[in-house]
Short mmCIF file of C-alpha atoms in Angstrom, two decimals:
data_model
loop_
_atom_site.label_atom_id
_atom_site.label_comp_id
_atom_site.label_asym_id
_atom_site.label_seq_id
_atom_site.Cartn_x
_atom_site.Cartn_y
_atom_site.Cartn_z
CA MET A 1 104.11 95.25 90.82
CA ALA A 2 103.12 94.75 94.22
CA ARG A 3 102.00 91.04 95.12
CA ILE A 4 99.28 90.40 98.31
CA ASP A 5 99.64 86.92 99.27
CA VAL A 6 96.59 86.01 101.92
CA VAL A 7 97.47 82.89 104.80
CA PRO A 8 95.82 81.83 107.49
CA ALA A 9 97.68 82.84 110.76
CA THR A 10 99.45 79.76 111.93
CA THR A 11 101.30 79.35 114.73
CA ASP A 12 104.89 79.88 112.92
CA ARG A 13 103.53 82.87 111.84
CA PHE A 14 102.92 84.25 115.43
CA ASP A 15 105.82 86.85 115.45
CA ASP A 16 104.00 88.51 112.44
CA ILE A 17 100.43 88.37 114.24
CA ALA A 18 102.54 90.25 116.81
CA ARG A 19 104.17 92.94 114.46
CA VAL A 20 100.50 93.89 113.18
CA LEU A 21 98.51 93.44 116.29
CA ASN A 22 101.05 94.64 119.18
CA PRO A 23 104.17 95.94 117.56
CA THR A 24 105.01 98.04 120.74
CA GLY A 25 104.60 94.78 122.89
CA ARG A 26 101.72 96.38 125.21
CA GLU A 27 100.75 94.04 128.28
CA GLN A 28 97.13 94.62 127.45
CA ALA A 29 96.89 95.23 124.07
CA CYS A 30 93.80 93.64 122.49
CA TRP A 31 95.66 91.00 120.50
CA CYS A 32 91.90 90.81 118.46
CA MET A 33 90.51 88.17 121.63
CA HIS A 34 87.87 90.89 122.65
CA TRP A 35 84.88 88.93 121.75
CA ARG A 36 86.27 85.54 122.17
CA ALA A 37 86.83 86.52 125.56
CA PRO A 38 85.19 84.63 128.93
CA ALA A 39 83.13 86.64 131.19
CA GLN A 40 85.98 87.26 133.65
CA GLU A 41 89.17 87.68 131.78
CA ASP A 42 92.67 88.50 132.53
CA VAL A 43 93.61 91.14 129.75
CA THR A 44 97.14 90.25 130.16
CA THR A 45 96.65 86.69 128.95
CA ARG A 46 94.94 87.73 125.42
CA GLY A 47 98.36 87.41 123.29
CA ALA A 48 99.11 84.07 125.05
CA ARG A 49 95.71 82.73 124.46
CA LEU A 50 95.61 84.01 120.60
CA ARG A 51 99.20 81.75 120.23
CA GLU A 52 96.86 78.81 121.17
CA LEU A 53 94.30 79.65 118.99
CA THR A 54 97.03 79.76 116.19
CA ALA A 55 97.65 76.16 116.58
CA GLN A 56 93.91 75.49 115.95
CA GLU A 57 92.18 74.47 113.08
CA PRO A 58 90.44 76.55 111.50
CA ALA A 59 92.83 79.74 112.62
CA PRO A 60 91.57 82.22 114.37
CA GLY A 61 92.64 84.79 111.24
CA MET A 62 94.64 85.72 108.17
CA LEU A 63 97.49 87.46 107.43
CA ALA A 64 98.44 89.35 104.33
CA TYR A 65 101.81 89.93 103.05
CA LEU A 66 103.04 92.88 100.31
CA GLY A 67 106.01 91.88 98.07
CA THR A 68 107.04 92.21 94.57
CA GLY A 69 108.27 89.73 92.01
CA GLU A 70 109.50 86.59 93.70
CA ALA A 71 110.61 87.91 97.24
CA PRO A 72 109.07 86.78 100.31
CA GLY A 73 106.53 89.30 101.21
CA GLU A 74 106.46 91.75 104.25
CA VAL A 75 103.60 91.47 106.64
CA ALA A 76 100.95 94.04 106.17
CA GLY A 77 97.89 93.21 108.10
CA TRP A 78 95.46 90.64 109.64
CA LEU A 79 91.87 89.82 109.44
CA GLY A 80 90.54 88.35 112.64
CA PHE A 81 87.39 85.97 112.51
CA SER A 82 85.70 83.00 114.37
CA ARG A 83 82.78 81.21 114.12
CA ARG A 84 80.03 82.76 116.34
CA SER A 85 80.23 79.44 119.33
CA ALA A 86 84.00 80.67 119.66
CA ALA A 87 82.65 84.41 120.24
CA ARG A 88 81.83 84.45 123.78
CA SER A 89 81.85 87.60 124.64
CA LEU A 90 79.56 88.47 121.53
CA GLN A 91 77.24 85.90 122.32
CA ARG A 92 76.20 88.03 125.67
CA SER A 93 76.04 91.15 123.43
CA ARG A 94 72.97 94.19 124.31
CA VAL A 95 73.99 96.03 121.39
CA LEU A 96 74.84 93.53 118.66
CA PRO A 97 72.87 90.79 116.97
CA VAL A 98 73.46 87.92 118.70
CA GLY A 99 71.52 85.42 116.10
CA GLU A 100 70.05 81.59 116.83
CA PRO A 101 72.36 79.61 119.01
CA GLY A 102 71.45 76.66 116.60
CA THR A 103 73.64 78.40 113.60
CA TRP A 104 76.31 79.61 115.84
CA ASP A 105 78.46 77.10 114.67
CA THR A 106 78.25 77.75 111.11
CA THR A 107 77.91 81.49 110.89
CA TRP A 108 81.19 83.17 111.43
CA VAL A 109 81.71 86.75 112.80
CA PHE A 110 84.92 89.25 110.84
CA MET A 111 86.13 90.86 113.66
CA CYS A 112 88.67 93.63 112.68
CA VAL A 113 90.97 94.07 110.10
CA THR A 114 94.38 95.84 110.71
CA VAL A 115 96.62 97.32 108.23
CA ARG A 116 100.03 98.14 109.31
CA THR A 117 101.45 101.98 108.74
CA GLY A 118 103.36 102.16 105.32
CA PHE A 119 100.88 99.34 103.79
CA ARG A 120 97.43 101.23 103.69
CA ARG A 121 95.36 101.92 100.44
CA GLN A 122 96.97 99.34 98.55
CA GLY A 123 94.27 97.00 98.55
CA VAL A 124 95.73 94.36 101.58
CA ALA A 125 92.18 95.23 103.66
CA GLN A 126 90.18 94.29 100.60
CA ALA A 127 92.64 91.28 99.99
CA LEU A 128 92.62 90.11 103.16
CA LEU A 129 88.18 89.85 103.34
CA ASP A 130 88.13 88.04 99.74
CA GLY A 131 90.69 85.62 101.41
CA GLY A 132 88.54 84.89 104.98
CA VAL A 133 85.49 84.37 102.69
CA GLY A 134 87.38 81.62 100.93
CA TYR A 135 88.93 80.24 104.00
CA ALA A 136 85.23 80.40 105.90
CA ALA A 137 83.35 78.59 103.42
CA ALA A 138 86.44 75.76 103.19
CA HIS A 139 85.77 75.63 106.67
CA GLY A 140 82.22 75.17 106.67
CA ALA A 141 80.81 78.61 107.04
CA THR A 142 77.13 78.78 105.47
CA ALA A 143 77.18 82.79 106.53
CA LEU A 144 79.22 85.34 107.65
CA ASP A 145 78.83 88.43 109.64
CA ALA A 146 80.42 91.63 110.03
CA PHE A 147 80.00 95.32 111.99
CA PRO A 148 81.77 97.99 110.44
CA VAL A 149 80.94 101.94 110.08
CA GLU A 150 80.00 104.22 107.72
CA PRO A 151 82.03 107.42 106.93
CA PRO A 152 80.42 110.73 106.76
CA PRO A 153 80.32 111.37 103.37
CA GLY A 154 83.45 113.00 102.05
CA ARG A 155 85.44 111.75 105.25
CA ARG A 156 87.31 109.17 106.02
CA VAL A 157 86.84 106.71 109.40
CA PRO A 158 88.65 107.83 112.64
CA VAL A 159 91.79 105.82 113.05
CA SER A 160 90.17 104.87 116.66
CA ALA A 161 87.58 103.03 114.53
CA ALA A 162 89.08 101.86 111.43
CA PHE A 163 90.00 98.39 112.85
CA VAL A 164 85.70 97.57 112.65
CA GLY A 165 86.05 98.05 108.93
CA THR A 166 83.84 100.61 106.35
CA VAL A 167 80.16 99.31 104.99
CA GLY A 168 81.92 99.80 101.47
CA MET A 169 84.67 97.46 102.21
CA TYR A 170 82.35 94.75 103.51
CA GLU A 171 79.88 95.56 100.43
CA ARG A 172 82.93 95.35 97.92
CA ALA A 173 83.34 91.46 99.48
CA GLY A 174 79.74 90.68 98.88
CA PHE A 175 78.21 91.39 102.10
CA ASP A 176 74.78 92.61 102.22
CA ARG A 177 73.66 95.52 104.45
CA LEU A 178 71.18 94.23 106.83
CA GLY A 179 70.92 97.40 109.12
CA PRO A 180 72.03 99.60 111.85
CA THR A 181 73.07 98.35 115.49
CA GLY A 182 73.11 99.84 118.48
CA ALA A 183 76.73 99.81 119.15
CA THR A 184 78.99 102.54 117.79
CA SER A 185 82.70 103.10 117.50
CA ALA A 186 84.33 106.27 117.07
CA ARG A 187 80.88 107.72 117.59
CA LEU A 188 79.58 106.20 114.19
CA THR A 189 77.00 103.47 113.60
CA ARG A 190 78.07 100.19 113.21
CA TRP A 191 76.17 98.14 110.61
CA HIS A 192 74.92 94.44 110.36
CA LEU A 193 76.47 93.10 107.26
CA ARG A 194 76.02 89.25 105.93
CA ARG A 195 77.31 87.45 103.42
CA GLU A 196 75.45 84.32 102.66
CA ILE A 197 77.47 81.17 101.33
CA ALA A 198 75.37 77.89 99.36
CA PRO A 199 76.98 74.96 101.12
CA ALA A 200 79.88 73.26 98.80
#
């Protein structure tokens, strides 16, 4: 039976991060850095900047490994997140809610969920979300925000929009739907979902 292990994305696992986020070595890959970017960014430095973040606490995301028995698992997916205070591009958004600045340090944003081809439809994304919720709570988060899409009835989310996740996926992780936003992904509305976390 498959085993899914979810761990923080730390510097020693950066090669695995690259296997998920930039398997072809593109110079201008996103590296899950869009919302963390300064106003004037050099997109070719995103990978280096993400590596710097992996050396800090808290980590910039989680990795999932899929394995069997005692054998080490193979990297299967990534969940990117940050405190709103570190999501500089999101703070300037005109289409997504930015929240109150006084809450930015304790409100975390789940940015993207990416599962590698060959590992999908095995519960990896759900395990990443559950692990991310626990990690954020352990690091002082009191609220978690996400902006996924909802696929049309009977249809799947287009590949170009899959990284934002789906409403149902987040609802299964305990998030509540607050309302639609002005943002879209692959022409699908991005919804604002939130999960409140009681202080430890």
